[in-house]
Tab-separated table of C-alpha atoms in Angstrom:
chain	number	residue	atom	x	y	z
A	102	UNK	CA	230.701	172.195	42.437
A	103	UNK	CA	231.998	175.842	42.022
A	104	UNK	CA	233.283	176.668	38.968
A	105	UNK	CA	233.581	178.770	35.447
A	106	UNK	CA	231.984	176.606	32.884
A	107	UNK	CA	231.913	177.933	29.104
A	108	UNK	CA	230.029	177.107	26.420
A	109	UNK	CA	230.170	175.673	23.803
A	110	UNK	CA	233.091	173.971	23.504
A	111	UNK	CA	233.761	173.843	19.507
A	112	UNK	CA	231.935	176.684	17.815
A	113	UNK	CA	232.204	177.347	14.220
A	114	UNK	CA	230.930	180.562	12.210
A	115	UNK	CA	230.678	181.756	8.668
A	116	UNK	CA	232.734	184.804	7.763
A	117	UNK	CA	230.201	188.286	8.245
A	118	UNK	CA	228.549	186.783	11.103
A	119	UNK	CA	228.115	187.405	14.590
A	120	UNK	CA	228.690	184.972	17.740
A	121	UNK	CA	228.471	185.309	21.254
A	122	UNK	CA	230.302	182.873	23.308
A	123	UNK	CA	229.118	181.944	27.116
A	124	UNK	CA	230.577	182.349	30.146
A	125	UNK	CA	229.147	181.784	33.271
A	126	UNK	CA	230.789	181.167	37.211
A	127	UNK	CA	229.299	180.426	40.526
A	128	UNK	CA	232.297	181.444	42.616
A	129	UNK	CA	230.676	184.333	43.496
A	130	UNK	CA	233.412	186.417	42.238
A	131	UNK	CA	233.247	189.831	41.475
A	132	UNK	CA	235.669	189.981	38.898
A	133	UNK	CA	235.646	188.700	34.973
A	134	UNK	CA	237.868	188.461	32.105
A	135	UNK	CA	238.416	187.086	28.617
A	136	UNK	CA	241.219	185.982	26.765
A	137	UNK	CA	241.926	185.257	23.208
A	138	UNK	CA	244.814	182.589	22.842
A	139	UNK	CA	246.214	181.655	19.319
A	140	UNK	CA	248.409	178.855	18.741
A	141	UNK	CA	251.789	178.647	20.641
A	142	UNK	CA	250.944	181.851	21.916
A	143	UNK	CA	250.177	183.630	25.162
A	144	UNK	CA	246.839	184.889	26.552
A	145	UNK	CA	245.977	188.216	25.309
A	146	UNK	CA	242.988	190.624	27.611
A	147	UNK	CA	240.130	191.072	25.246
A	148	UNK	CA	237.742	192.896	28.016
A	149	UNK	CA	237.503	192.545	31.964
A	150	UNK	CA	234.844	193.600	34.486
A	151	UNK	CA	234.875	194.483	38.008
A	152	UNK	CA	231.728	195.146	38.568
A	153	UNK	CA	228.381	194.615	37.311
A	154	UNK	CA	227.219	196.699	34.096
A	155	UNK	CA	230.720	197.996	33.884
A	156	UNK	CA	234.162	196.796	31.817
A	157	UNK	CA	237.010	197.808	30.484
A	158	UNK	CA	238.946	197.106	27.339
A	159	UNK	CA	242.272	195.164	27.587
A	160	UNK	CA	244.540	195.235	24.825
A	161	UNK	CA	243.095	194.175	21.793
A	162	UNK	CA	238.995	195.170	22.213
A	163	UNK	CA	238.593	195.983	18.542
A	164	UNK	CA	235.988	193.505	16.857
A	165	UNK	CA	234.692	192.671	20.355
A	166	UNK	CA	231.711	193.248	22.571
A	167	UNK	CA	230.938	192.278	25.965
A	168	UNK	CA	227.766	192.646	28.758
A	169	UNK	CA	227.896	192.221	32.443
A	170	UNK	CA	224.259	192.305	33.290
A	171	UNK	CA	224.749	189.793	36.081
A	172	UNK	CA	227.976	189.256	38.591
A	173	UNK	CA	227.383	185.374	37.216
A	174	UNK	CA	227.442	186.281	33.579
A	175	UNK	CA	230.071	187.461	30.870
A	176	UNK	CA	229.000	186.592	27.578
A	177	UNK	CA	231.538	187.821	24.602
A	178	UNK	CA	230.552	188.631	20.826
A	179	UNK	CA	232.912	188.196	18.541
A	180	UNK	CA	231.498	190.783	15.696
A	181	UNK	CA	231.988	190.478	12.131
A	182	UNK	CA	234.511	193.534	12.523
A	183	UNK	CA	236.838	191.247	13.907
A	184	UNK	CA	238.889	190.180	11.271
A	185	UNK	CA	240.376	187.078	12.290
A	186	UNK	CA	238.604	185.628	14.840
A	187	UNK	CA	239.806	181.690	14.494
A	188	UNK	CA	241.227	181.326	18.193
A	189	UNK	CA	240.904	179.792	21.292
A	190	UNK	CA	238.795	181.754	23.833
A	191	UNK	CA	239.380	181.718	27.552
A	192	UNK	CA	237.206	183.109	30.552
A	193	UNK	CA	237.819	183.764	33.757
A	194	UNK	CA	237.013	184.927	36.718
A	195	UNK	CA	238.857	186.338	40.448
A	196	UNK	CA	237.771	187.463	43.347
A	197	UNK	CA	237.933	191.607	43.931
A	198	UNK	CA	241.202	192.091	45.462
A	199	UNK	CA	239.456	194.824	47.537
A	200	UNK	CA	238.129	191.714	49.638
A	201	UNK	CA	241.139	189.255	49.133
A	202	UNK	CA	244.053	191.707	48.076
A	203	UNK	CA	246.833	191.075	45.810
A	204	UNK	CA	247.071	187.419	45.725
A	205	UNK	CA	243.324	186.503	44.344
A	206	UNK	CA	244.261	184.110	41.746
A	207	UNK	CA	242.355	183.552	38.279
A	208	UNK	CA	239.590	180.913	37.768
A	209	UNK	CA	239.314	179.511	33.817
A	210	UNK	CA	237.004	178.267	32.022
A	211	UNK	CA	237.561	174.947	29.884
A	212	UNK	CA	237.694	177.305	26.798
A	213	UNK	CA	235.723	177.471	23.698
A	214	UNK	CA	237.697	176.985	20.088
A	215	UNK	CA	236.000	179.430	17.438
A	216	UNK	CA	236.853	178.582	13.995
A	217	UNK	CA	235.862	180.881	11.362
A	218	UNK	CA	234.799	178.757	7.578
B	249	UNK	CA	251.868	199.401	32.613
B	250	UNK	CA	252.705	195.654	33.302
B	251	UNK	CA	254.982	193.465	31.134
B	252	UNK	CA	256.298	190.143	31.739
B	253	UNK	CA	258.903	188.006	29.900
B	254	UNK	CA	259.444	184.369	29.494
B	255	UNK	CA	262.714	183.548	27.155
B	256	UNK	CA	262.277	180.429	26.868
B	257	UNK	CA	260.312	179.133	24.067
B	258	UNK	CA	260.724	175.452	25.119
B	259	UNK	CA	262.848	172.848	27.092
B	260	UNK	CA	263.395	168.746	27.100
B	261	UNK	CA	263.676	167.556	30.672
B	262	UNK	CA	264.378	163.749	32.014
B	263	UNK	CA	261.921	162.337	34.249
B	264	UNK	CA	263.150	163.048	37.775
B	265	UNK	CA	265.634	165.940	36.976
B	266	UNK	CA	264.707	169.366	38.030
B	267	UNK	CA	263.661	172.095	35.540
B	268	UNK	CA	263.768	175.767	35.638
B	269	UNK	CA	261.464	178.140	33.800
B	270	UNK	CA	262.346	181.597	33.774
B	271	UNK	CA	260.721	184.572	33.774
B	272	UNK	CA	261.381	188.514	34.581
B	273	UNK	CA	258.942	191.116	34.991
B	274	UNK	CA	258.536	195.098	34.825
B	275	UNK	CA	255.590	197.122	36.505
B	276	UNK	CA	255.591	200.275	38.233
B	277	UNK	CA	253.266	199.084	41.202
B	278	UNK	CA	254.665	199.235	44.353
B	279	UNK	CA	251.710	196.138	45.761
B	280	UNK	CA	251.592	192.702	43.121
B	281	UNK	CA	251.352	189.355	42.609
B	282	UNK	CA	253.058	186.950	40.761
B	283	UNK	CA	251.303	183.684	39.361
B	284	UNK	CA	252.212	180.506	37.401
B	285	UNK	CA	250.094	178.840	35.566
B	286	UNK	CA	250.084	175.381	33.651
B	287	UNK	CA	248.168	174.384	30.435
B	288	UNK	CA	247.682	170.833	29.619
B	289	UNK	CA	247.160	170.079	25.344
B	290	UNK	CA	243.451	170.126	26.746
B	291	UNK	CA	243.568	173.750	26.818
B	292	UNK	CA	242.524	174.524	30.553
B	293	UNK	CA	244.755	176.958	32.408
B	294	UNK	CA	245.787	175.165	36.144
B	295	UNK	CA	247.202	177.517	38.902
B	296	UNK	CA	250.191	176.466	40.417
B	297	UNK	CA	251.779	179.155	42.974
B	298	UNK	CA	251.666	182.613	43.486
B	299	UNK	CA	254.214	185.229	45.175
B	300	UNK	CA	252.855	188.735	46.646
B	301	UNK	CA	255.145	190.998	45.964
B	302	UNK	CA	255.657	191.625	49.982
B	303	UNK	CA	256.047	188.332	50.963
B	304	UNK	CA	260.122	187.536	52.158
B	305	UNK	CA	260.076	183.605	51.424
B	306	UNK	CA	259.998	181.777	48.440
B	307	UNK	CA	256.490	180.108	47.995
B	308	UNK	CA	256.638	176.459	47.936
B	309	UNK	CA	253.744	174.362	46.536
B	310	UNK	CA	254.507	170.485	46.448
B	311	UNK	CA	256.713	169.545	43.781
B	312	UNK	CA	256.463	174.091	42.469
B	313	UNK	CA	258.623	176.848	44.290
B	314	UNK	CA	258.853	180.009	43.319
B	315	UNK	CA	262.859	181.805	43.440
B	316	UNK	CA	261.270	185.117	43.711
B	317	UNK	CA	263.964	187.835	43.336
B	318	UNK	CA	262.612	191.254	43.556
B	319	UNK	CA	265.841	193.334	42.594
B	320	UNK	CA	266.273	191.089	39.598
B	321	UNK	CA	262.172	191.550	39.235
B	322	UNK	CA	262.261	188.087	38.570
B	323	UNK	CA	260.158	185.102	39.462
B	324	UNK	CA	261.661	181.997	38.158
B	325	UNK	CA	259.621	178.412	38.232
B	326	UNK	CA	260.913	175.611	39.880
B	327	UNK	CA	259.816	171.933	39.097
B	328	UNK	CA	261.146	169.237	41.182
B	329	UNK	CA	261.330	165.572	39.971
B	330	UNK	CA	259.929	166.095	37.084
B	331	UNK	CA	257.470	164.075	35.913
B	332	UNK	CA	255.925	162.711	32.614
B	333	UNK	CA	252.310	164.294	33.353
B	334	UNK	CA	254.194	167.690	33.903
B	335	UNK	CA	254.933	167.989	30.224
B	336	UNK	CA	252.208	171.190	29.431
B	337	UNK	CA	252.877	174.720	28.805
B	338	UNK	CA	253.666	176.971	31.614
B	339	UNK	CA	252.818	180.672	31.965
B	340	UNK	CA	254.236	183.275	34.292
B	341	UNK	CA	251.449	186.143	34.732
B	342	UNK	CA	251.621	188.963	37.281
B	343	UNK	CA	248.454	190.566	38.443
B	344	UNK	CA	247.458	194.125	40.845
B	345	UNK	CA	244.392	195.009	41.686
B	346	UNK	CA	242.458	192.904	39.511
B	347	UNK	CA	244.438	192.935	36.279
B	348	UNK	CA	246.437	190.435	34.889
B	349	UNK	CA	249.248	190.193	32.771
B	350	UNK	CA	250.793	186.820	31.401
B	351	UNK	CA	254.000	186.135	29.553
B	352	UNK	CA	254.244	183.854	26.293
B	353	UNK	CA	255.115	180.808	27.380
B	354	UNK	CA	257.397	178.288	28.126
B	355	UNK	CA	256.907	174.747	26.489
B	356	UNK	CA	257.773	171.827	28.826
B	357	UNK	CA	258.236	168.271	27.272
B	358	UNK	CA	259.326	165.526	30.207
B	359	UNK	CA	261.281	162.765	28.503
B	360	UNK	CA	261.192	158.908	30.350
């Protein structure tokens, strides 16, 4: 089956540390994102990539890392620079709208919930 | 620079009745795409129905259209017979060339 699957689901982390959460798709899309979403709230662009070994910020990068060392993989680190990191994280992925144009909807992943102690 | 807007925080509708979930929008490309977007308590984002910003007729999907109103640069959600498994929260987004923007939210609870 194609699909974004994320991992893990529930992911807990002592204040100072660093995690990195998963994110992996086999829609052989060119295209990935993540999304921070707190409660109530909408989905906010952490970082996106077009390509391979190249992203782009979205609008609220600070605290965050990202690598795109493989079109399947975007793995995100929430740093211990991020100072409030208790959300619920969202991947996704699209196909480039150079192949499919304007209309190339999103993908998501089930999500992971990061809860800081 | 994208920006969409959804006013309505959250609505009650009766099994059966229709429901309509706004939401307005303000970009300066000239080629995009507008997309709704369901989320269950479980957290998962569903697509529901998408507009290009060239197309002339309202997209229809099922039970989902889409009053698409370009002028207005609106794209309002339309639910028909409502029903109780529709009761999530529903996002407008609209995306160009690979980026996305969503709006906060409208909360849908479907009463028996």
């Amino acid at each position: 089956d194609g699909g974004i699957t994320q991992s893990p689901k529930y992911l807990f982390r002592k204040e100072g540390q660093n995690v990195t959460l998963s994110c992996e798709q086999n829609l052989n899309h060119d295209a990935m994102y993540w999304y921070r979403q707190d409660p109530g709230q909408g989905l906010r662009l952490i970082y996106y990539s077009q390509i391979v070994n190249d992203f782009q910020k979205g609008d609220i990068a600070e605290g965050y890392s990202v690598s795109r060392e493989k079109k399947e993989s975007f793995p995100l680190t929430v740093t211990s620079a991020q100072k409030n990191p208790t959300a619920f994280y969202l991947c996704a992925s699209a196909q480039n709208p150079a192949v499919g144009g304007i209309g190339n909807e999103q993908f998501f992943g089930p999500g992971t919930r990061l809860t800081v102690l | 620079a994208q920006k969409i807007t959804q006013t309505q925080p959250g609505m009650f509708v009766q099994e059966k009745e229709a429901v309509t979930l706004d939401c307005t929008y303000d970009t300066s490309d000239q080629s995009y795409g507008l997309f709704w977007y369901k989320q269950p308590s479980s957290g998962e984002m569903i697509f529901l129905i998408y507009q290009g910003s060239y197309d002339e007729q309202n997209a229809t999907e099922g039970r989902y259209s889409l009053n698409f109103q370009k002028a207005r640069k609106s794209a309002n959600l339309v639910i028909s017979a409502s029903q109780l498994g529709d009761s999530a929260m529903y996002f407008c987004a609209i995306g160009s060339w690979g980026k996305f923007q969503f709006g906060a939210g409208t909360q849908v609870v479907v009463t028996p």
